[in-house]
Amino acid sequence: MSTTKNYSPIEDYGLIGNLNTTALVSKQGSIDFMPFSRFDSPTVFGALLDKEKGGFFSIEVKDGEVNHKQLYLPDTAVLLTRYHTKDGIAELTDFMPLAEEEKRLVLVRKLKIIKGKHTFRIEINPQFNYGKNGFTAENENGVLVVKSKGEERSAFQLHSELNFNIENNLIWAEVELESKDELNIALVADEESDNRAKTKSLEYYAEKSFEKTVRFWRNWINKSTYSGRWQDVVNRSAITLKLLSSGKYGSTVAAATFGLPELIGGERNWDYRFTWIRDAAFTMYSFLQLGYTEEARRFISWIQQRSLEIESASDLKLMYRVDGSTDLREIQLKHLEGYKKSAPVRIGNGAFSQFQLDIYGELVDTIYIYNKNAEPISYEFWKSLMKFIDFVGENWKEKDRGIWEVRDDKREFLISKVMSWVALDRGILIAEDRSFPAPLERWRKTRNEIFNDVFNNFWSEKRKAFVQYRGGDTLDASALLIPLVRMLSPKEPRWISTLRAIEEELVTDSLVYRYKLEDGGSDGFSGEEGTFSMCSFWYIECLAKSGEMDKAILYFEKMLGYANHVGLYSEQISLKGELLGNFPQAFTHLGLISAAHQLRMLMAQNNMLKGTGRIN
């Protein structure tokens, strides 16, 4: 390999996608991560997880010092990477035409010289099946067809004006371009061994697909009902959530990647390319806040199908593949060294079979909001939903793994009780609103029992706060959800005391840790982790609801400074300011949207109270 690959910081990447898969493009113009050709498929480019074995697709200026800049075309998922040298400027445009139109994966890379003369080196190192399989390549009718050496049939066509060389497990070419020259490369999934993308000139195809892609994203973002302050960052988060949504199935994935560490060199390296019931429910809540009822409708249809497939509510899985299947066996890819040698690299997720009570509350809450603000749910769906609510009523006292998916002992977690209360409360509200048949008296009695249990038995006089689990002393940032789901008023004395305790122990300015273990405590993992960005946005909402608007706005705008150069967030942030964990993460972006929405509403109310009627 002629190019020496190094690990770029996680924050140095932009995301592109086609509502079926995604790719990460570095500030240097290298695609270092791309599942082929669905979110949860094996990667063909995975240098992000092993710089030698993972595979990549790079476009670089060959000689001289280069200053790289990267940005999105506003209100789109089209990514621009600029190369600035002493001789001029070149610009690389990366995008994926929407899968709805193409029916298969197409990656388009358009290189244009703005000024000067440049020599570029293009290197493509495909490593199919998570880097296990090499490739073969041959020219067929003027198109380079690249195939996996493995048993599983995987292949793509490479369309370009270039004549590529193939040597040393590398496809490469060098080309000299000058002002106004353009070079187009299209990678097309070779699913049917034809050359349909070649029916018209590559230049024509690249330009027309660019126009269609830009038009799609701008038309989509124009449907958002959010306006005013922070509109640009809310739009970017909305586009990111859309990129993590399946156009075919209506489900969403928790993050684009797998295996990225929560601590460099640590073992907390998980696969997040699946549909968590919890994460997807929160995502639909964010879409509904922005007026995207179609996305919520498609997820409701997806979850209704899951409910019809199971006999008992206990059979509902914590997570699924995007198509609703449940083969999520956790496997370690021992041949990959991991990002900056952070092994193990895992695919699949062993937590899929865990018992977590909170998912029922998050699901019922989302359906309640959908029924109230989008369109009425059907009676058939209500009957399916009732079995989930009844299940919570019968099992809310059970121990579980909690919202953070601990892998040591089961416990009675605070947030599991809170979300059990939500499941019953929202079920009651749906039934009352629609006059649906329901055992309301029994549900109300159980809801009240849960409330009293939380208020009295999860309160620690020692900590003056609600604690993570029954009988413990650990504080947990998930308690920030208590006023957000309206279980307690944000002015409730015990809640205010809990907020102050969380600030004292878990908050560093605007950064918030999930929890800190007691001496000798365990969550089933070794090593520390960074601050959890979603918790920061929960904290900001809590501040706003409790009347500390100036502080909430200050911390929200500080959190905006922790996004990367194109407005993306991973799961966590280290105290050094590094992005950690899988990237970009839906939870963080939906947390940002919810906080921005809450702040905007409260600012409007405050301005109306002042008689200004002005929304900043």
Coordinates of C-alpha atoms in Angstrom, one line a residue:
M1 CA 0.0 0.0 0.0
S2 CA 1.6 3.2 -1.1
T3 CA -0.3 5.5 1.3
T4 CA 0.3 5.3 5.0
K5 CA -3.0 5.4 6.8
N6 CA -3.4 6.9 10.2
Y7 CA -6.4 7.1 12.4
S8 CA -8.2 10.4 12.0
P9 CA -10.0 11.7 15.1
I10 CA -13.7 10.6 15.2
E11 CA -14.7 14.2 15.0
D12 CA -12.9 14.6 11.6
Y13 CA -15.7 12.9 9.6
G14 CA -18.8 13.9 7.8
L15 CA -21.8 11.6 7.1
I16 CA -23.5 10.8 3.8
G17 CA -26.2 8.3 3.1
N18 CA -29.1 7.1 1.0
L19 CA -31.6 6.0 3.6
N20 CA -30.3 2.5 3.4
T21 CA -26.7 2.8 4.4
T22 CA -24.2 5.5 5.3
A23 CA -20.5 6.3 4.8
L24 CA -18.1 8.5 6.7
V25 CA -15.8 10.8 4.8
S26 CA -12.8 12.3 6.5
K27 CA -11.6 15.9 6.2
Q28 CA -8.8 14.6 4.0
G29 CA -11.3 13.1 1.5
S30 CA -11.0 9.4 2.6
I31 CA -14.1 7.2 3.0
D32 CA -13.0 5.1 6.0
F33 CA -16.3 3.5 6.9
M34 CA -19.1 2.2 4.7
P35 CA -21.4 -0.9 5.3
F36 CA -22.2 -2.6 2.0
S37 CA -25.0 -2.1 1.4
R38 CA -27.3 -1.7 4.4
F39 CA -26.8 0.0 7.7
D40 CA -26.2 -3.4 9.5
S41 CA -24.3 -5.0 6.6
P42 CA -20.6 -6.0 6.7
T43 CA -18.3 -3.1 5.7
V44 CA -16.4 -2.8 2.5
F45 CA -14.5 0.2 3.8
G46 CA -13.6 0.0 7.5
A47 CA -10.2 1.7 8.0
L48 CA -11.8 3.6 10.9
L49 CA -11.6 0.3 12.8
D50 CA -8.3 -1.0 11.4
K51 CA -6.1 1.3 9.4
E52 CA -4.3 -1.6 7.6
K53 CA -7.0 -4.2 7.1
G54 CA -10.3 -2.3 7.1
G55 CA -10.2 -0.8 3.6
F56 CA -10.7 2.8 2.3
F57 CA -11.4 5.0 -0.7
S58 CA -9.2 8.1 -0.7
I59 CA -8.7 11.1 -3.0
E60 CA -5.7 13.2 -2.1
V61 CA -3.5 15.9 -3.6
K62 CA -0.2 14.0 -4.3
D63 CA 2.4 16.6 -3.5
G64 CA 2.8 19.7 -1.2
E65 CA 1.1 20.9 1.9
V66 CA -2.6 20.8 1.9
N67 CA -5.1 22.6 4.1
H68 CA -8.4 20.7 4.2
K69 CA -11.9 22.2 4.9
Q70 CA -15.2 20.4 5.0
L71 CA -18.8 21.5 5.0
Y72 CA -22.3 20.5 4.0
L73 CA -24.2 22.2 1.3
P74 CA -26.8 24.0 3.5
D75 CA -29.9 22.0 4.3
T76 CA -28.6 18.9 2.5
A77 CA -26.6 15.7 3.2
V78 CA -24.2 16.6 0.3
L79 CA -20.7 16.9 1.7
L80 CA -18.0 19.2 0.3
T81 CA -14.3 18.6 1.0
R82 CA -11.9 21.4 -0.1
Y83 CA -8.2 21.1 -0.7
H84 CA -6.3 24.4 -0.4
T85 CA -2.7 24.4 -1.6
K86 CA -0.3 27.2 -2.5
D87 CA -1.2 26.6 -6.1
G88 CA -5.0 26.8 -5.8
I89 CA -8.2 25.1 -4.7
A90 CA -9.9 21.9 -5.5
E91 CA -13.3 20.7 -4.3
L92 CA -14.7 17.2 -3.8
T93 CA -18.4 16.6 -3.6
D94 CA -19.6 13.4 -2.0
F95 CA -23.2 12.2 -1.9
M96 CA -25.4 9.1 -2.3
P97 CA -28.5 9.4 -4.6
L98 CA -31.6 8.3 -2.6
A99 CA -32.2 4.6 -2.5
E100 CA -35.9 5.1 -3.2
E101 CA -34.9 6.2 -6.8
E102 CA -31.8 4.1 -7.4
K103 CA -33.0 0.8 -5.8
R104 CA -29.4 0.1 -4.9
L105 CA -26.3 1.7 -3.5
V106 CA -24.6 4.4 -5.6
L107 CA -21.8 6.6 -4.2
V108 CA -20.9 9.6 -6.3
R109 CA -17.6 11.5 -5.9
K110 CA -17.3 14.7 -8.0
L111 CA -13.9 16.4 -8.1
K112 CA -13.6 19.9 -9.5
I113 CA -10.6 22.2 -9.8
I114 CA -11.5 25.7 -8.7
K115 CA -8.1 27.3 -9.3
G116 CA -4.6 26.2 -10.2
K117 CA -3.1 22.8 -11.2
H118 CA -3.1 19.7 -9.0
T119 CA -2.0 16.1 -9.2
F120 CA -4.4 13.8 -7.4
R121 CA -3.9 10.2 -6.3
I122 CA -7.0 8.1 -6.0
E123 CA -6.7 4.9 -4.0
I124 CA -9.4 2.3 -3.4
N125 CA -8.7 -0.6 -1.1
P126 CA -11.9 -2.7 -0.8
Q127 CA -12.0 -5.1 2.1
F128 CA -15.3 -7.0 1.9
N129 CA -17.0 -8.6 4.9
Y130 CA -15.5 -6.5 7.6
G131 CA -12.0 -6.8 6.2
K132 CA -12.0 -10.6 6.0
N133 CA -12.1 -10.9 2.3
G134 CA -9.9 -9.3 -0.3
F135 CA -11.0 -8.5 -3.8
T136 CA -10.6 -9.3 -7.5
A137 CA -11.1 -6.7 -10.2
E138 CA -11.4 -6.8 -13.9
N139 CA -12.5 -4.5 -16.7
E140 CA -15.8 -5.5 -18.3
N141 CA -17.1 -3.3 -21.2
G142 CA -15.2 -0.3 -19.9
V143 CA -16.4 -0.6 -16.3
L144 CA -14.1 -1.9 -13.5
V145 CA -16.0 -4.7 -11.7
V146 CA -14.7 -5.4 -8.2
K147 CA -15.7 -8.6 -6.5
S148 CA -15.2 -10.1 -3.1
K149 CA -12.9 -13.1 -2.8
G150 CA -15.1 -14.6 -0.2
E151 CA -17.9 -17.1 -0.4
E152 CA -20.6 -14.4 0.0
R153 CA -21.3 -12.7 -3.3
S154 CA -20.5 -9.0 -3.0
A155 CA -19.4 -6.7 -5.8
F156 CA -19.5 -3.2 -7.1
Q157 CA -18.9 -1.4 -10.4
L158 CA -16.5 1.5 -10.6
H159 CA -17.4 4.0 -13.3
S160 CA -14.8 6.7 -14.1
E161 CA -12.9 8.4 -16.9
L162 CA -9.7 7.1 -15.3
N163 CA -7.7 4.0 -16.2
F164 CA -7.1 2.3 -12.8
N165 CA -4.1 0.3 -11.9
I166 CA -4.5 -2.9 -9.8
E167 CA -1.5 -4.0 -7.7
N168 CA -0.6 -4.8 -4.2
N169 CA -4.2 -5.2 -3.1
L170 CA -4.9 -1.7 -4.2
I171 CA -6.8 0.0 -7.0
W172 CA -5.2 3.3 -7.8
A173 CA -4.7 6.1 -10.4
E174 CA -3.0 9.4 -10.6
V175 CA -4.3 12.3 -12.6
E176 CA -3.3 15.9 -13.2
L177 CA -6.1 18.4 -13.3
E178 CA -6.2 22.1 -13.8
S179 CA -8.7 25.0 -13.4
K180 CA -12.3 24.1 -14.4
D181 CA -11.5 20.4 -14.9
E182 CA -13.9 17.9 -13.4
L183 CA -13.6 14.2 -12.6
N184 CA -16.5 12.0 -11.7
I185 CA -16.3 8.6 -10.0
A186 CA -19.4 6.4 -9.3
L187 CA -19.3 3.3 -7.1
V188 CA -22.4 1.2 -7.9
A189 CA -23.5 -1.9 -6.1
D190 CA -23.3 -4.7 -8.7
E191 CA -26.4 -6.5 -7.6
E192 CA -27.5 -7.6 -11.0
S193 CA -24.2 -7.7 -13.0
D194 CA -25.4 -5.0 -15.5
N195 CA -24.1 -1.6 -16.4
R196 CA -27.3 0.4 -16.1
A197 CA -25.5 3.4 -14.6
K198 CA -23.6 3.5 -17.9
T199 CA -26.6 4.0 -20.1
K200 CA -25.9 7.8 -20.2
S201 CA -22.6 9.5 -19.8
L202 CA -21.1 9.5 -16.3
E203 CA -20.8 13.3 -16.4
Y204 CA -24.6 13.6 -17.2
Y205 CA -25.5 11.0 -14.5
A206 CA -23.3 12.6 -11.8
E207 CA -24.8 16.1 -12.5
K208 CA -28.4 15.0 -12.6
S209 CA -28.2 12.8 -9.6
F210 CA -26.5 15.7 -7.7
E211 CA -29.4 18.0 -8.6
K212 CA -32.0 15.4 -7.5
T213 CA -30.2 14.7 -4.3
V214 CA -29.9 18.4 -3.4
R215 CA -33.6 18.9 -4.3
F216 CA -34.7 16.0 -2.2
W217 CA -32.9 17.2 1.0
R218 CA -34.0 20.8 0.6
N219 CA -37.6 19.9 0.0
W220 CA -37.5 17.6 3.0
I221 CA -36.0 20.1 5.4
N222 CA -38.5 22.8 4.2
K223 CA -41.3 20.7 5.8
S224 CA -39.8 21.3 9.2
T225 CA -42.0 23.4 11.5
Y226 CA -39.1 24.7 13.5
S227 CA -38.0 28.3 12.9
G228 CA -36.1 31.0 14.6
R229 CA -33.1 30.8 16.8
W230 CA -30.8 27.7 16.3
Q231 CA -32.6 26.7 13.1
D232 CA -29.4 25.7 11.3
V233 CA -28.3 23.3 14.0
V234 CA -31.8 21.9 14.4
N235 CA -31.9 21.3 10.7
R236 CA -28.6 19.6 10.7
S237 CA -29.7 17.3 13.5
A238 CA -32.9 16.5 11.7
I239 CA -31.1 15.6 8.5
T240 CA -28.7 13.4 10.6
L241 CA -31.7 11.5 12.1
K242 CA -33.2 11.1 8.6
L243 CA -29.9 9.7 7.4
L244 CA -30.1 7.1 10.2
S245 CA -33.6 6.1 9.1
S246 CA -34.5 3.3 6.7
G247 CA -36.3 4.5 3.6
K248 CA -37.4 0.9 2.9
Y249 CA -38.6 -0.2 6.4
G250 CA -39.4 3.0 8.3
S251 CA -37.1 1.9 11.2
T252 CA -34.1 3.9 12.5
V253 CA -30.6 2.9 13.7
A254 CA -29.1 4.2 16.9
A255 CA -25.8 5.3 15.2
A256 CA -24.0 4.8 11.9
T257 CA -21.1 2.9 13.2
F258 CA -20.0 0.0 15.4
G259 CA -16.9 -0.6 17.5
L260 CA -15.9 3.0 18.2
P261 CA -14.7 3.2 21.8
E262 CA -16.2 5.1 24.7
L263 CA -12.6 5.3 26.0
I264 CA -9.5 5.0 23.8
G265 CA -8.1 1.6 24.6
G266 CA -11.2 0.5 26.5
E267 CA -13.6 -2.4 26.0
R268 CA -16.9 -0.5 25.8
N269 CA -17.1 -0.9 22.0
W270 CA -20.6 -1.8 20.8
D271 CA -22.5 -2.2 17.5
Y272 CA -25.2 0.5 17.3
R273 CA -26.5 -0.1 13.8
F274 CA -29.8 -1.5 15.0
T275 CA -33.3 -0.3 15.8
W276 CA -33.5 0.1 19.5
I277 CA -37.2 0.5 20.6
R278 CA -36.1 3.2 23.0
D279 CA -33.9 5.2 20.6
A280 CA -36.4 4.9 17.8
A281 CA -39.3 6.0 20.0
F282 CA -37.3 9.1 21.0
T283 CA -36.4 9.7 17.4
M284 CA -40.1 9.7 16.3
Y285 CA -40.8 12.1 19.2
S286 CA -38.3 14.5 17.7
F287 CA -39.7 14.0 14.2
L288 CA -43.2 14.8 15.5
Q289 CA -41.8 18.0 17.3
L290 CA -40.6 19.1 13.9
G291 CA -43.8 18.2 12.0
Y292 CA -42.5 15.1 10.2
T293 CA -45.6 12.9 10.6
E294 CA -44.8 10.6 7.7
E295 CA -41.6 9.4 9.4
A296 CA -43.5 8.7 12.6
R297 CA -46.3 7.0 10.6
R298 CA -43.9 4.6 9.0
F299 CA -42.3 3.7 12.4
I300 CA -45.7 3.2 13.9
S301 CA -46.4 0.8 11.1
W302 CA -43.1 -0.9 11.7
I303 CA -43.7 -1.4 15.4
Q304 CA -47.2 -2.5 14.8
Q305 CA -45.8 -5.3 12.6
R306 CA -43.5 -6.3 15.5
S307 CA -46.4 -6.4 17.9
L308 CA -48.4 -8.7 15.5
E309 CA -45.4 -11.1 15.3
I310 CA -45.3 -11.8 19.0
E311 CA -47.7 -13.7 21.2
S312 CA -46.7 -12.1 24.5
A313 CA -45.5 -8.6 25.4
S314 CA -42.5 -10.2 27.0
D315 CA -41.4 -11.3 23.5
L316 CA -40.8 -7.7 22.5
K317 CA -37.1 -7.3 21.9
L318 CA -35.0 -4.4 23.1
M319 CA -33.6 -4.0 19.6
Y320 CA -34.1 -5.4 16.1
R321 CA -32.3 -5.2 12.7
V322 CA -33.8 -2.6 10.5
D323 CA -36.0 -5.2 8.7
G324 CA -37.4 -6.4 12.0
S325 CA -35.4 -9.6 12.2
T326 CA -33.7 -10.6 15.4
D327 CA -30.4 -12.3 14.6
L328 CA -28.2 -9.9 16.7
R329 CA -25.7 -12.4 18.1
E330 CA -22.7 -10.6 19.4
I331 CA -19.4 -11.6 17.7
Q332 CA -15.9 -10.2 18.2
L333 CA -14.0 -9.4 15.0
K334 CA -10.6 -10.5 16.3
H335 CA -8.8 -9.8 13.1
L336 CA -9.4 -6.1 13.5
E337 CA -7.3 -4.1 15.9
G338 CA -10.0 -1.5 16.6
Y339 CA -9.9 2.3 16.4
K340 CA -6.5 3.3 17.8
K341 CA -6.1 -0.3 19.0
S342 CA -9.3 -0.2 21.1
A343 CA -10.3 -3.9 21.0
P344 CA -12.5 -5.8 21.0
V345 CA -14.4 -4.8 17.9
R346 CA -17.9 -6.3 18.2
I347 CA -20.7 -6.8 15.7
G348 CA -24.2 -7.8 16.8
N349 CA -25.2 -6.8 20.3
G350 CA -25.7 -9.2 23.2
A351 CA -28.0 -6.7 24.9
F352 CA -30.8 -7.5 22.4
S353 CA -32.2 -10.2 24.7
Q354 CA -32.0 -8.2 27.9
F355 CA -35.1 -7.4 29.9
Q356 CA -35.5 -3.6 30.1
L357 CA -38.8 -2.3 31.4
D358 CA -38.3 1.3 30.3
I359 CA -38.8 0.5 26.6
Y360 CA -42.5 0.0 27.1
G361 CA -42.9 3.5 28.6
E362 CA -41.0 5.2 25.8
L363 CA -42.9 3.3 23.2
V364 CA -46.4 4.0 24.6
D365 CA -45.4 7.7 25.1
T366 CA -44.5 8.1 21.5
I367 CA -47.7 6.4 20.4
Y368 CA -49.6 8.7 22.7
I369 CA -48.0 11.8 21.1
Y370 CA -48.6 10.4 17.6
N371 CA -52.2 9.7 18.4
K372 CA -52.6 13.2 19.8
N373 CA -50.7 15.3 17.3
A374 CA -50.4 13.4 14.1
E375 CA -53.3 11.0 13.4
P376 CA -55.5 8.6 15.4
I377 CA -54.2 5.1 15.9
S378 CA -56.5 2.2 14.8
Y379 CA -58.5 0.1 17.3
E380 CA -56.6 -2.9 16.0
F381 CA -53.3 -1.3 17.0
W382 CA -54.8 -0.2 20.3
K383 CA -55.6 -3.9 21.1
S384 CA -51.9 -4.7 20.5
L385 CA -50.8 -1.8 22.6
M386 CA -52.9 -2.9 25.5
K387 CA -50.9 -6.1 25.9
F388 CA -47.8 -3.9 26.5
I389 CA -49.5 -1.7 29.1
D390 CA -51.0 -4.8 30.9
F391 CA -47.5 -6.4 30.9
V392 CA -46.0 -3.3 32.6
G393 CA -48.8 -3.3 35.1
E394 CA -48.0 -7.0 36.0
N395 CA -44.2 -6.7 35.9
W396 CA -43.2 -3.3 37.1
K397 CA -41.7 -4.6 40.3
E398 CA -39.3 -6.9 38.4
K399 CA -35.6 -6.3 38.3
D400 CA -34.1 -5.5 34.9
R401 CA -30.9 -4.2 33.2
G402 CA -32.0 -0.6 33.0
I403 CA -31.7 2.1 30.4
W404 CA -27.8 1.8 30.3
E405 CA -27.9 -1.9 29.6
V406 CA -25.7 -3.0 32.4
R407 CA -24.2 -6.5 32.2
D408 CA -23.8 -7.3 35.8
D409 CA -26.7 -7.9 38.3
K410 CA -30.2 -7.0 37.6
R411 CA -31.7 -4.3 39.8
E412 CA -34.8 -2.3 40.4
F413 CA -33.7 0.8 38.5
L414 CA -35.3 4.2 39.1
I415 CA -35.8 5.0 35.4
S416 CA -37.4 1.6 34.8
K417 CA -40.1 2.5 37.4
V418 CA -40.5 6.0 36.0
M419 CA -41.1 4.7 32.5
S420 CA -43.4 2.0 33.8
W421 CA -45.5 4.9 35.3
V422 CA -45.3 6.6 31.9
A423 CA -46.6 3.5 30.1
L424 CA -49.7 3.3 32.3
D425 CA -50.3 7.1 32.4
R426 CA -50.1 7.5 28.6
G427 CA -52.2 4.3 28.1
I428 CA -54.9 5.8 30.3
L429 CA -54.7 9.1 28.3
I430 CA -55.1 7.4 25.0
A431 CA -58.0 5.3 26.2
E432 CA -59.8 8.4 27.6
D433 CA -59.1 10.5 24.5
R434 CA -60.4 7.8 22.1
S435 CA -63.0 6.2 24.4
F436 CA -61.3 2.9 23.8
P437 CA -62.2 -0.1 26.0
A438 CA -59.6 -0.5 28.7
P439 CA -59.3 -1.6 32.4
L440 CA -58.8 2.0 33.5
E441 CA -59.5 1.5 37.2
R442 CA -56.8 -1.2 37.4
W443 CA -54.4 0.9 35.4
R444 CA -54.9 3.9 37.6
K445 CA -54.4 1.9 40.8
T446 CA -51.1 0.5 39.4
R447 CA -50.0 3.9 38.2
N448 CA -50.5 5.3 41.7
E449 CA -48.6 2.4 43.3
I450 CA -45.6 3.1 41.0
F451 CA -45.7 6.8 41.8
N452 CA -45.7 6.2 45.5
D453 CA -42.9 3.6 45.2
V454 CA -40.7 6.0 43.3
F455 CA -41.4 9.0 45.5
N456 CA -40.8 7.1 48.8
N457 CA -38.5 4.2 48.1
F458 CA -36.0 5.6 45.6
W459 CA -35.4 8.8 47.6
S460 CA -32.2 8.8 49.6
E461 CA -32.2 11.0 52.7
K462 CA -28.4 10.6 52.7
R463 CA -28.0 12.0 49.2
K464 CA -31.1 14.2 49.3
A465 CA -31.9 12.8 45.8
F466 CA -33.6 10.1 43.9
V467 CA -31.0 7.4 43.4
Q468 CA -30.2 5.0 40.5
Y469 CA -31.7 1.8 42.0
R470 CA -33.6 0.7 45.1
G471 CA -31.2 0.5 48.1
G472 CA -28.3 2.2 46.3
D473 CA -26.5 5.5 46.7
T474 CA -25.5 6.1 43.1
L475 CA -26.8 9.1 41.3
D476 CA -27.9 8.7 37.7
A477 CA -28.4 11.3 35.0
S478 CA -31.4 9.4 33.7
A479 CA -33.3 10.8 36.7
L480 CA -33.3 14.0 34.6
L481 CA -36.2 12.4 32.7
I482 CA -38.6 12.6 35.7
P483 CA -39.8 16.2 35.0
L484 CA -39.4 15.7 31.2
V485 CA -42.0 12.9 31.2
R486 CA -44.2 15.0 33.7
M487 CA -44.1 12.5 36.5
L488 CA -43.0 15.3 38.9
S489 CA -43.2 19.0 38.5
P490 CA -39.9 20.7 37.8
K491 CA -40.5 22.8 40.9
E492 CA -41.2 19.8 43.2
P493 CA -38.8 20.2 46.2
R494 CA -37.4 16.6 46.0
W495 CA -36.8 17.0 42.3
I496 CA -35.0 20.3 42.8
S497 CA -32.8 18.7 45.4
T498 CA -32.1 15.8 43.0
L499 CA -31.1 18.3 40.3
R500 CA -28.7 20.1 42.7
A501 CA -27.2 16.7 43.7
I502 CA -26.7 15.7 40.0
E503 CA -25.1 19.1 39.3
E504 CA -22.7 18.6 42.2
E505 CA -21.6 15.1 41.2
L506 CA -22.2 14.5 37.5
V507 CA -22.1 17.9 35.8
T508 CA -19.0 19.7 34.6
D509 CA -20.2 23.0 33.2
S510 CA -22.5 21.8 30.3
L511 CA -21.0 18.3 30.2
V512 CA -22.8 15.5 32.1
Y513 CA -21.7 12.0 33.1
R514 CA -24.4 9.2 33.1
Y515 CA -23.3 8.0 36.5
K516 CA -20.3 7.4 38.7
L517 CA -20.1 4.1 40.4
E518 CA -19.9 3.7 44.2
D519 CA -16.7 2.4 45.6
G520 CA -16.5 -1.3 44.7
G521 CA -19.5 -0.9 42.4
S522 CA -19.8 -2.4 38.9
D523 CA -21.9 -2.1 35.8
G524 CA -20.3 -5.2 34.2
F525 CA -17.6 -3.3 32.3
S526 CA -14.1 -2.2 33.0
G527 CA -12.7 1.3 32.3
E528 CA -14.2 4.8 32.4
E529 CA -16.1 6.7 29.8
G530 CA -16.7 10.2 28.6
T531 CA -19.5 12.6 29.4
F532 CA -22.8 11.6 27.8
S533 CA -24.1 14.3 25.4
M534 CA -27.7 13.3 25.5
C535 CA -27.7 13.8 29.2
S536 CA -26.4 17.3 28.7
F537 CA -29.4 18.1 26.6
W538 CA -31.7 16.6 29.2
Y539 CA -30.0 18.7 31.8
I540 CA -30.6 21.8 29.7
E541 CA -34.3 21.0 29.4
C542 CA -34.6 20.5 33.1
L543 CA -32.9 23.9 33.8
A544 CA -35.3 25.6 31.4
K545 CA -38.4 23.9 32.9
S546 CA -37.3 24.8 36.5
G547 CA -37.1 28.5 35.5
E548 CA -33.3 28.8 35.0
M549 CA -33.7 30.0 31.4
D550 CA -30.5 32.1 31.2
K551 CA -28.4 29.2 32.4
A552 CA -30.2 26.8 30.1
I553 CA -29.6 28.9 27.1
L554 CA -25.9 29.5 28.0
Y555 CA -25.3 25.8 28.4
F556 CA -27.2 24.9 25.3
E557 CA -25.0 27.3 23.2
K558 CA -21.9 25.9 24.9
M559 CA -23.0 22.4 23.9
L560 CA -23.2 23.6 20.3
G561 CA -19.5 24.2 20.5
Y562 CA -18.8 20.5 21.1
A563 CA -20.2 19.5 17.8
N564 CA -17.7 18.7 15.1
H565 CA -16.9 21.0 12.1
V566 CA -20.1 20.0 10.3
G567 CA -22.4 19.9 13.3
L568 CA -22.3 16.2 14.2
Y569 CA -22.1 14.6 17.6
S570 CA -21.0 11.2 18.7
E571 CA -22.3 9.5 21.9
Q572 CA -19.8 11.0 24.3
I573 CA -17.3 13.8 24.8
S574 CA -14.0 13.4 26.7
L575 CA -12.8 16.1 29.0
K576 CA -10.1 16.7 26.3
G577 CA -13.0 17.6 24.0
E578 CA -12.6 14.5 21.8
L579 CA -15.7 12.8 20.4
L580 CA -16.0 9.2 21.7
G581 CA -18.3 6.3 21.0
N582 CA -20.3 5.5 17.9
F583 CA -20.8 8.4 15.5
P584 CA -23.0 10.2 14.7
Q585 CA -25.4 9.1 17.4
A586 CA -29.1 9.6 17.1
F587 CA -29.7 10.0 20.8
T588 CA -27.5 13.1 21.0
H589 CA -29.1 14.7 18.0
L590 CA -32.7 14.1 19.1
G591 CA -31.7 15.4 22.5
L592 CA -30.5 18.6 20.8
I593 CA -33.8 18.9 18.9
S594 CA -35.9 18.4 22.0
A595 CA -33.8 21.0 24.0
A596 CA -34.0 23.6 21.2
H597 CA -37.8 23.0 20.9
Q598 CA -38.3 23.4 24.6
L599 CA -36.1 26.5 24.9
R600 CA -37.9 28.1 21.9
M601 CA -41.3 27.5 23.4
L602 CA -40.4 28.8 26.9
M603 CA -38.7 31.8 25.3
A604 CA -41.9 32.6 23.4
Q605 CA -44.0 32.2 26.5
N606 CA -41.6 34.5 28.4
N607 CA -41.7 37.1 25.7
M608 CA -45.5 37.0 25.6
L609 CA -45.6 37.5 29.3
K610 CA -43.4 40.5 28.8
G611 CA -45.8 41.7 26.2
T612 CA -43.3 41.6 23.3
G613 CA -44.7 38.7 21.4
R614 CA -41.2 38.3 19.9
I615 CA -39.4 34.9 19.4
N616 CA -35.6 35.2 19.2

